[in-house]
mmCIF file of C-alpha atoms in Angstrom:
data_model
loop_
_atom_site.group_PDB
_atom_site.id
_atom_site.type_symbol
_atom_site.label_atom_id
_atom_site.label_comp_id
_atom_site.label_asym_id
_atom_site.label_seq_id
_atom_site.Cartn_x
_atom_site.Cartn_y
_atom_site.Cartn_z
ATOM 1 C CA GLN A 1 0.035 0.376 0.285
ATOM 2 C CA ALA A 2 1.253 3.258 -1.259
ATOM 3 C CA ARG A 3 2.055 6.282 1.317
ATOM 4 C CA PRO A 4 -0.298 9.427 1.753
ATOM 5 C CA VAL A 5 0.406 11.888 0.038
ATOM 6 C CA GLU A 6 -0.038 15.577 2.150
ATOM 7 C CA SER A 7 -0.285 18.904 0.139
ATOM 8 C CA GLY A 8 -1.179 22.458 0.629
ATOM 9 C CA GLY A 9 1.416 23.601 2.852
ATOM 10 C CA GLY A 10 2.552 27.124 2.554
ATOM 11 C CA SER A 11 3.835 30.467 4.247
ATOM 12 C CA VAL A 12 1.040 32.449 6.678
ATOM 13 C CA GLN A 13 1.175 34.953 9.069
ATOM 14 C CA PRO A 14 -0.099 34.739 12.955
ATOM 15 C CA GLY A 15 -3.382 34.488 12.992
ATOM 16 C CA GLY A 16 -3.975 33.453 9.198
ATOM 17 C CA SER A 17 -5.777 30.244 7.988
ATOM 18 C CA LEU A 18 -4.248 27.336 5.931
ATOM 19 C CA LYS A 19 -6.066 24.230 4.758
ATOM 20 C CA VAL A 20 -3.325 20.930 3.743
ATOM 21 C CA SER A 21 -4.589 17.769 2.377
ATOM 22 C CA CYS A 22 -3.514 14.068 2.370
ATOM 23 C CA VAL A 23 -4.831 11.700 0.185
ATOM 24 C CA VAL A 24 -5.527 7.801 1.240
ATOM 25 C CA PHE A 25 -4.761 5.316 -1.368
ATOM 26 C CA GLY A 26 -6.239 2.108 -0.801
ATOM 27 C CA VAL A 27 -9.686 1.291 -0.202
ATOM 28 C CA VAL A 28 -10.813 2.783 3.433
ATOM 29 C CA LEU A 29 -13.030 0.753 5.666
ATOM 30 C CA GLY A 30 -14.976 1.431 8.369
ATOM 31 C CA SER A 31 -12.751 0.988 10.729
ATOM 32 C CA ARG A 32 -9.991 3.761 9.188
ATOM 33 C CA CYS A 33 -8.110 5.359 11.297
ATOM 34 C CA ILE A 34 -6.453 9.090 9.487
ATOM 35 C CA ALA A 35 -3.977 10.661 11.773
ATOM 36 C CA TRP A 36 -2.177 13.952 11.242
ATOM 37 C CA SER A 37 0.943 14.735 13.190
ATOM 38 C CA ARG A 38 3.062 17.131 12.739
ATOM 39 C CA GLN A 39 7.024 17.039 12.927
ATOM 40 C CA VAL A 40 9.833 20.430 13.879
ATOM 41 C CA SER A 41 13.293 19.507 12.490
ATOM 42 C CA GLY A 42 15.224 17.858 15.432
ATOM 43 C CA LYS A 43 11.780 17.212 17.174
ATOM 44 C CA GLU A 44 10.247 14.149 17.627
ATOM 45 C CA ARG A 45 6.846 13.430 15.698
ATOM 46 C CA GLU A 46 3.968 15.036 17.755
ATOM 47 C CA GLY A 47 0.208 13.418 16.625
ATOM 48 C CA ILE A 48 -1.868 16.081 17.231
ATOM 49 C CA ALA A 49 -6.129 14.892 15.388
ATOM 50 C CA THR A 50 -7.267 11.891 14.361
ATOM 51 C CA VAL A 51 -10.829 11.334 11.987
ATOM 52 C CA TYR A 52 -12.196 7.573 12.108
ATOM 53 C CA TYR A 53 -13.784 7.385 8.570
ATOM 54 C CA GLY A 54 -17.065 4.952 10.083
ATOM 55 C CA ASP A 55 -18.220 7.422 12.061
ATOM 56 C CA ARG A 56 -16.720 10.802 11.094
ATOM 57 C CA SER A 57 -15.273 10.701 14.648
ATOM 58 C CA THR A 58 -12.570 13.148 15.754
ATOM 59 C CA TYR A 59 -9.587 13.867 17.786
ATOM 60 C CA PHE A 60 -7.600 16.513 18.716
ATOM 61 C CA ASP A 61 -4.524 17.942 20.999
ATOM 62 C CA ASP A 62 -5.325 20.170 23.463
ATOM 63 C CA SER A 63 -2.443 22.579 21.722
ATOM 64 C CA VAL A 64 -4.689 22.990 17.984
ATOM 65 C CA LYS A 65 -8.293 22.207 20.164
ATOM 66 C CA GLY A 66 -10.318 24.813 19.120
ATOM 67 C CA ARG A 67 -8.054 25.574 15.919
ATOM 68 C CA PHE A 68 -8.174 22.995 13.687
ATOM 69 C CA THR A 69 -10.577 20.832 12.465
ATOM 70 C CA VAL A 70 -10.852 17.367 9.770
ATOM 71 C CA SER A 71 -12.411 16.958 6.965
ATOM 72 C CA LEU A 72 -13.380 13.857 5.098
ATOM 73 C CA GLY A 73 -13.509 14.479 0.975
ATOM 74 C CA ARG A 74 -16.506 13.560 -1.558
ATOM 75 C CA ASP A 75 -13.658 11.296 -3.354
ATOM 76 C CA LYS A 76 -15.714 9.906 -6.729
ATOM 77 C CA GLU A 77 -12.537 6.957 -7.555
ATOM 78 C CA ALA A 78 -13.097 3.739 -4.260
ATOM 79 C CA ARG A 79 -9.221 3.091 -3.795
ATOM 80 C CA LYS A 80 -8.189 6.811 -2.499
ATOM 81 C CA THR A 81 -9.906 9.177 -0.233
ATOM 82 C CA THR A 82 -8.771 12.537 0.951
ATOM 83 C CA VAL A 83 -8.805 14.532 4.446
ATOM 84 C CA TYR A 84 -7.895 17.457 5.442
ATOM 85 C CA LEU A 85 -6.915 20.080 8.074
ATOM 86 C CA GLN A 86 -8.265 23.228 8.302
ATOM 87 C CA MET A 87 -6.109 25.084 10.187
ATOM 88 C CA ASP A 88 -7.544 28.973 11.538
ATOM 89 C CA ASN A 89 -6.024 31.432 14.191
ATOM 90 C CA LEU A 90 -2.460 29.702 13.809
ATOM 91 C CA GLU A 91 0.088 30.563 15.911
ATOM 92 C CA PRO A 92 4.171 30.521 14.702
ATOM 93 C CA ASN A 93 3.979 27.742 17.516
ATOM 94 C CA ASP A 94 2.677 25.798 14.118
ATOM 95 C CA THR A 95 5.524 25.902 12.317
ATOM 96 C CA ALA A 96 6.281 22.040 11.194
ATOM 97 C CA ASP A 97 6.343 19.975 8.503
ATOM 98 C CA TYR A 98 2.176 18.164 9.018
ATOM 99 C CA ALA A 99 2.263 14.758 7.365
ATOM 100 C CA CYS A 100 -0.944 11.962 7.799
ATOM 101 C CA ALA A 101 -1.635 8.358 8.159
ATOM 102 C CA SER A 102 -3.860 5.755 8.504
ATOM 103 C CA ALA A 103 -4.493 2.680 10.795
ATOM 104 C CA LEU A 104 -6.815 -0.162 11.437
ATOM 105 C CA THR A 105 -7.955 0.768 14.199
ATOM 106 C CA LEU A 106 -11.198 0.493 16.809
ATOM 107 C CA GLN A 107 -12.772 3.802 17.109
ATOM 108 C CA SER A 108 -12.417 3.823 20.782
ATOM 109 C CA GLU A 109 -8.419 3.804 19.891
ATOM 110 C CA CYS A 110 -9.064 6.694 17.402
ATOM 111 C CA SER A 111 -11.207 8.885 18.498
ATOM 112 C CA GLY A 112 -12.221 7.495 22.181
ATOM 113 C CA GLY A 113 -8.798 9.581 23.633
ATOM 114 C CA ARG A 114 -5.359 10.632 22.761
ATOM 115 C CA PRO A 115 -5.169 7.332 20.859
ATOM 116 C CA ASP A 116 -0.901 6.224 20.532
ATOM 117 C CA PHE A 117 0.472 7.414 17.566
ATOM 118 C CA GLY A 118 3.127 5.856 17.446
ATOM 119 C CA MET A 119 0.795 3.037 16.085
ATOM 120 C CA PHE A 120 1.363 5.414 12.770
ATOM 121 C CA THR A 121 4.801 4.526 12.916
ATOM 122 C CA THR A 122 5.024 1.055 13.488
ATOM 123 C CA ARG A 123 1.813 0.195 10.792
ATOM 124 C CA PRO A 124 2.332 -0.260 7.582
ATOM 125 C CA PRO A 125 2.652 2.182 4.901
ATOM 126 C CA GLY A 126 3.444 4.909 7.786
ATOM 127 C CA TRP A 127 3.847 8.538 7.444
ATOM 128 C CA GLY A 128 3.760 10.310 4.279
ATOM 129 C CA GLN A 129 6.501 12.556 3.365
ATOM 130 C CA GLY A 130 4.900 15.568 4.977
ATOM 131 C CA THR A 131 3.671 19.485 3.456
ATOM 132 C CA ARG A 132 5.689 22.078 5.276
ATOM 133 C CA VAL A 133 3.678 25.182 7.150
ATOM 134 C CA THR A 134 5.721 28.037 8.062
ATOM 135 C CA VAL A 135 3.545 30.327 10.863
ATOM 136 C CA SER A 136 5.624 33.555 10.380
ATOM 137 C CA SER A 137 5.178 37.752 10.564
#
């Protein structure tokens, strides 16, 4: 299974908004959890959000809660699913490479509380290459 592909990153001023996209390849079943993470060079990857495909339930880390939202696109191709991360009221601390990944999980493991984001690293296909978001004035 191919790694997901992210796009839509760029530069934005503090307080601005940006919407990045993630394309997950393969048939997405209801039990699939799609996660977003971010990573600053030299630091560990930080899991920030998830969406459970089956019921669209979501989880957000406190650092982004109330500012970021996740939504699923209306893909016409059955073997491709687009997931969006809408980022509003961006802060300089949001500057990072944003990546997505997916895994088969229970709903409770995905969005019932903070998930184990490490499972997205260990379960194929893993995280995408990421798209860079820079927040500065």
